[in-house]
């Protein structure tokens, strides 16, 4: 008695692979590759083609195992050599990835771009670098979208130019040592003045004096060309220069202004009045000359007490309310006006709870 061979119906072969697809002359061609090897091949890390391709065969549909027709290969590529066609598809084709893989790649590249931006920029007001979380938040605020076809460095430079339009951020300067013959020092100093470079020190001892300066990274190539013409040499002391040491509490006022406007009010109006009275916050028109080491809040346009009271002020409902007004380009309110405004807001909220 013969037994019939039972095979699964609708079986799909070559499904656990990375597919590279290329559409040419209206026909779709695909090749089957190993996962995580296509990007290594394109970046030049992987050199062995057999470690990239599952098989040197051109398909019209990899998941169903349908091979491409020879006449279509000749019409599209001018040859039916499978190896040459596989190389062209591997170099020019589009890598097909699943939704979660694509999301993971974009998230990783977004983080890489933010890291590059953090390393290359400083706060133009405090001269200190931003944190990685702050850079990511600013990138979300300008609605930046990652382009997987561009390098992370190129996109980082585009992000810096876009951030400079909205936030106090700029490229961190480079620190260079320029060594030229003594006769060419006047020409070098004239160039540095034209570039608005910051000269930190000069050493004119010997026949080849040196100048240590800080300049924008965009001027590095011009500076290198000038040094060649002046028969000098250039040394890079630091790629990114920023202020070091302890920061004053004033430096963090800008970061408080980036708090989202949707921050909920946790204290009641009565508690706000008690806090204002306890911390002794005085308005700008008060006698600030009699106070020692007073700190000024530009958001509230007021003068507060010492450093501890200044930090507590940032947590107060008065400061939070003025931050929300500042995002809407409204003038700041005094402590009394803030109390009245919050009372009106609470009254409106109470009215919404009743249906007439």
XYZ file of C-alpha atoms in Angstrom:
356
model
C 0.000 0.000 0.000
C 1.562 3.230 -1.168
C 1.581 6.244 1.080
C 1.127 9.709 -0.359
C 3.613 12.389 0.647
C 1.826 15.127 2.577
C 3.331 18.622 2.210
C 2.129 21.839 3.845
C 0.044 24.013 1.587
C 1.128 27.618 1.055
C 4.604 27.075 2.472
C 6.856 30.145 2.180
C 10.566 29.618 1.810
C 13.444 32.016 2.515
C 11.456 34.088 5.019
C 14.098 34.503 7.747
C 16.377 36.581 5.531
C 17.099 40.208 4.703
C 15.666 41.106 1.303
C 17.235 43.723 -0.972
C 14.856 44.907 -3.672
C 15.508 46.848 -6.885
C 12.877 47.904 -9.403
C 14.172 48.402 -12.926
C 12.306 48.709 -16.246
C 9.059 48.189 -14.359
C 10.138 44.759 -13.041
C 10.958 43.956 -9.420
C 14.138 42.007 -8.647
C 15.136 40.684 -5.218
C 18.085 38.919 -3.641
C 18.270 37.017 -0.344
C 20.922 38.164 2.134
C 21.921 37.369 5.686
C 20.530 39.686 8.350
C 22.750 42.583 9.518
C 25.232 41.931 6.687
C 23.936 44.307 4.013
C 24.853 47.454 5.933
C 28.259 45.971 6.774
C 28.882 45.356 3.061
C 27.831 48.882 2.076
C 29.987 50.469 4.752
C 33.017 48.422 3.643
C 33.333 46.369 6.831
C 32.406 43.063 5.166
C 34.493 42.102 2.110
C 33.416 38.495 1.487
C 30.338 38.357 -0.768
C 29.499 34.804 0.323
C 29.083 36.098 3.889
C 26.426 38.535 2.646
C 24.353 36.603 0.071
C 22.367 33.511 0.960
C 22.654 32.446 -2.692
C 23.812 34.221 -5.834
C 20.364 33.949 -7.377
C 18.034 36.720 -8.526
C 14.376 36.361 -7.574
C 11.211 38.153 -8.515
C 9.792 37.190 -5.097
C 12.137 35.825 -2.448
C 9.514 34.847 0.127
C 7.694 32.654 -2.430
C 10.879 31.393 -4.056
C 9.981 32.666 -7.555
C 13.055 33.128 -9.743
C 13.465 36.051 -12.108
C 13.115 35.319 -15.817
C 16.201 35.488 -17.997
C 14.550 37.769 -20.560
C 13.679 40.249 -17.797
C 17.276 40.186 -16.533
C 18.675 40.859 -20.014
C 16.159 43.655 -20.650
C 16.888 45.368 -17.325
C 20.618 44.746 -16.793
C 21.860 43.835 -20.294
C 23.184 40.496 -19.057
C 21.979 37.331 -17.386
C 25.082 36.903 -15.228
C 23.581 36.322 -11.795
C 26.730 37.349 -9.877
C 27.039 40.776 -11.536
C 23.321 41.444 -11.148
C 23.459 40.494 -7.458
C 26.278 43.000 -6.907
C 24.302 45.799 -8.574
C 21.155 45.025 -6.585
C 23.224 44.815 -3.393
C 24.744 48.258 -3.997
C 21.713 50.131 -5.380
C 18.732 48.213 -4.014
C 16.493 49.085 -1.076
C 16.868 46.974 2.051
C 13.516 45.670 3.272
C 13.198 45.670 7.058
C 10.304 45.031 9.428
C 8.538 47.815 11.293
C 10.227 47.143 14.629
C 13.663 46.860 13.014
C 13.162 50.133 11.162
C 11.979 51.830 14.351
C 15.014 50.500 16.223
C 17.406 51.734 13.504
C 15.826 55.193 13.403
C 15.892 55.456 17.202
C 19.544 54.461 17.299
C 20.454 56.943 14.550
C 18.467 59.691 16.307
C 20.537 59.074 19.430
C 23.776 59.159 17.404
C 22.802 62.491 15.827
C 21.949 63.974 19.231
C 25.311 62.802 20.589
C 27.189 64.480 17.725
C 25.217 67.698 18.230
C 26.015 67.631 21.952
C 29.738 67.193 21.279
C 29.882 70.017 18.738
C 27.769 72.709 20.419
C 27.580 74.869 23.535
C 25.055 77.229 25.046
C 25.831 80.657 23.580
C 24.839 82.371 26.861
C 26.525 80.159 29.463
C 29.337 78.803 27.216
C 28.620 75.328 28.592
C 27.603 72.158 26.725
C 24.029 70.924 26.664
C 23.101 67.517 28.047
C 22.077 64.720 25.703
C 18.511 64.733 27.049
C 18.223 68.481 26.451
C 19.465 68.112 22.856
C 16.951 65.325 22.186
C 14.149 67.478 23.605
C 15.123 70.428 21.410
C 15.275 68.142 18.352
C 11.732 66.976 19.095
C 10.588 70.587 19.442
C 11.803 71.471 15.933
C 10.122 68.260 14.652
C 13.315 66.725 13.324
C 12.875 63.491 11.366
C 15.773 61.085 10.748
C 16.692 60.335 7.142
C 18.167 56.794 7.048
C 19.817 57.505 3.678
C 22.019 60.322 5.074
C 24.970 60.020 7.415
C 24.518 60.960 11.056
C 27.240 63.627 10.903
C 25.658 65.400 7.930
C 22.249 65.419 9.611
C 23.809 66.645 12.862
C 25.191 69.723 11.079
C 21.745 70.385 9.599
C 20.201 70.075 13.069
C 22.695 72.596 14.488
C 21.808 75.140 11.801
C 18.092 74.653 12.493
C 18.484 74.862 16.272
C 20.403 78.142 15.959
C 17.247 79.747 14.512
C 15.203 79.054 17.657
C 17.502 78.468 20.657
C 20.717 79.948 22.161
C 23.105 77.370 20.730
C 26.252 77.626 18.627
C 29.224 75.556 17.466
C 31.856 75.149 20.150
C 35.149 76.771 19.065
C 38.395 74.923 18.374
C 41.632 75.750 20.204
C 44.625 75.927 17.879
C 48.318 76.740 18.192
C 49.629 78.610 15.139
C 53.392 78.695 14.648
C 54.780 80.978 11.912
C 58.068 82.803 11.165
C 58.472 86.096 12.988
C 58.132 88.161 9.812
C 54.650 86.739 9.119
C 53.163 87.475 12.573
C 51.448 90.765 11.471
C 49.773 89.009 8.548
C 48.582 86.198 10.808
C 47.161 88.604 13.410
C 45.323 90.496 10.684
C 43.717 87.259 9.496
C 42.711 86.319 13.034
C 41.028 89.705 13.470
C 39.110 89.180 10.222
C 37.903 85.797 11.506
C 36.968 87.239 14.945
C 39.187 84.619 16.572
C 39.853 84.841 20.302
C 43.622 84.985 20.959
C 44.271 83.463 24.393
C 48.089 83.635 24.510
C 51.170 84.586 22.484
C 54.729 83.316 22.710
C 57.142 85.544 20.774
C 60.354 84.002 22.072
C 62.597 82.482 19.416
C 62.551 82.770 15.641
C 59.180 81.009 15.299
C 56.649 82.660 17.643
C 53.338 80.937 18.309
C 49.785 82.098 18.893
C 47.109 80.121 20.750
C 43.606 81.060 19.626
C 40.017 79.846 19.566
C 37.990 80.007 16.359
C 34.885 78.591 14.713
C 35.339 75.082 13.249
C 34.041 76.302 9.891
C 37.185 78.423 9.476
C 39.608 75.547 10.041
C 40.250 74.838 6.350
C 40.803 78.515 5.575
C 43.202 78.751 8.512
C 45.094 75.673 7.319
C 45.475 77.174 3.840
C 46.727 80.476 5.296
C 49.284 78.665 7.457
C 50.628 76.857 4.409
C 51.043 80.153 2.572
C 52.796 81.703 5.591
C 55.219 78.750 5.833
C 53.950 77.879 9.291
C 52.328 74.904 10.942
C 49.109 74.309 12.837
C 48.455 72.227 15.950
C 45.000 71.252 17.251
C 44.935 71.612 21.038
C 41.208 70.960 21.559
C 38.425 70.101 19.134
C 35.697 71.480 21.409
C 36.231 74.260 23.963
C 33.689 75.070 26.660
C 33.600 76.627 30.131
C 34.677 74.285 32.912
C 34.175 74.356 36.660
C 31.136 74.846 38.884
C 28.102 76.565 37.426
C 26.137 79.365 39.063
C 22.435 78.976 39.611
C 21.794 81.691 37.004
C 23.101 79.337 34.317
C 20.173 77.012 34.811
C 17.461 79.588 34.364
C 17.339 78.925 30.623
C 16.816 75.214 31.177
C 13.891 75.969 33.460
C 12.310 77.913 30.615
C 12.215 74.788 28.469
C 9.829 73.087 30.926
C 6.715 72.052 28.911
C 3.768 74.411 29.285
C 1.524 71.481 30.176
C 3.037 71.176 33.682
C 0.153 70.721 36.110
C -0.352 73.029 39.081
C 0.011 71.013 42.241
C -0.441 73.731 44.862
C -3.571 75.702 45.588
C -3.759 79.488 45.441
C -3.618 79.741 49.226
C -0.434 77.662 49.365
C 1.061 79.896 46.693
C 0.408 82.981 48.795
C 2.034 81.346 51.803
C 5.112 80.391 49.784
C 5.501 83.895 48.384
C 5.199 85.370 51.851
C 7.587 82.822 53.396
C 10.329 83.238 50.833
C 10.052 87.022 50.894
C 10.064 87.570 47.167
C 10.255 91.237 46.308
C 9.346 92.867 43.012
C 11.735 94.748 40.797
C 10.660 98.164 42.070
C 11.618 97.277 45.654
C 14.853 98.489 47.190
C 17.203 95.845 45.818
C 20.207 97.989 46.633
C 19.856 97.169 50.340
C 20.008 93.412 49.761
C 23.244 91.499 49.460
C 23.821 88.925 46.732
C 20.358 89.274 45.255
C 19.383 87.085 42.274
C 17.157 88.237 39.454
C 14.551 86.134 37.616
C 14.119 87.489 34.093
C 11.029 85.343 33.518
C 9.106 86.975 36.379
C 10.972 90.309 36.012
C 11.635 90.329 39.751
C 14.466 90.179 42.284
C 14.504 87.282 44.773
C 16.674 86.457 47.781
C 19.781 84.333 48.117
C 20.644 81.199 46.154
C 18.372 78.929 48.225
C 15.385 81.231 47.829
C 16.225 81.564 44.139
C 16.008 77.785 43.655
C 12.751 77.648 45.591
C 11.382 80.417 43.385
C 11.746 78.204 40.306
C 9.480 75.628 41.991
C 6.802 78.193 42.851
C 3.500 78.522 41.001
C 4.305 82.181 40.275
C 7.354 81.217 38.187
C 5.543 78.322 36.490
C 2.608 80.555 35.587
C 4.907 83.191 34.072
C 6.717 80.469 32.098
C 3.411 79.505 30.498
C 2.732 83.151 29.701
C 6.200 83.538 28.203
C 5.580 80.648 25.771
C 2.503 82.559 24.583
C 4.594 85.758 24.314
C 2.681 87.473 27.146
C 4.252 89.863 29.687
C 5.032 88.535 33.198
C 2.691 89.086 36.136
C 3.537 90.247 39.627
C 2.860 87.980 42.614
C -0.505 89.678 43.358
C -1.595 89.589 39.717
C -0.601 85.937 39.537
C -2.798 85.108 42.556
C -5.763 86.878 40.982
C -5.224 85.177 37.618
C -5.068 81.741 39.227
C -8.268 82.450 41.211
C -10.065 83.295 37.961
C -8.761 80.069 36.398
C -9.996 78.021 39.360
C -13.422 79.666 39.138
C -13.712 78.768 35.458
C -12.694 75.192 36.222
C -15.392 74.963 38.912
C -18.044 76.228 36.503
C -17.199 73.502 33.993
C -18.179 70.861 36.542
C -21.805 72.040 36.508
C -24.186 71.444 33.579
C -26.991 73.947 33.216
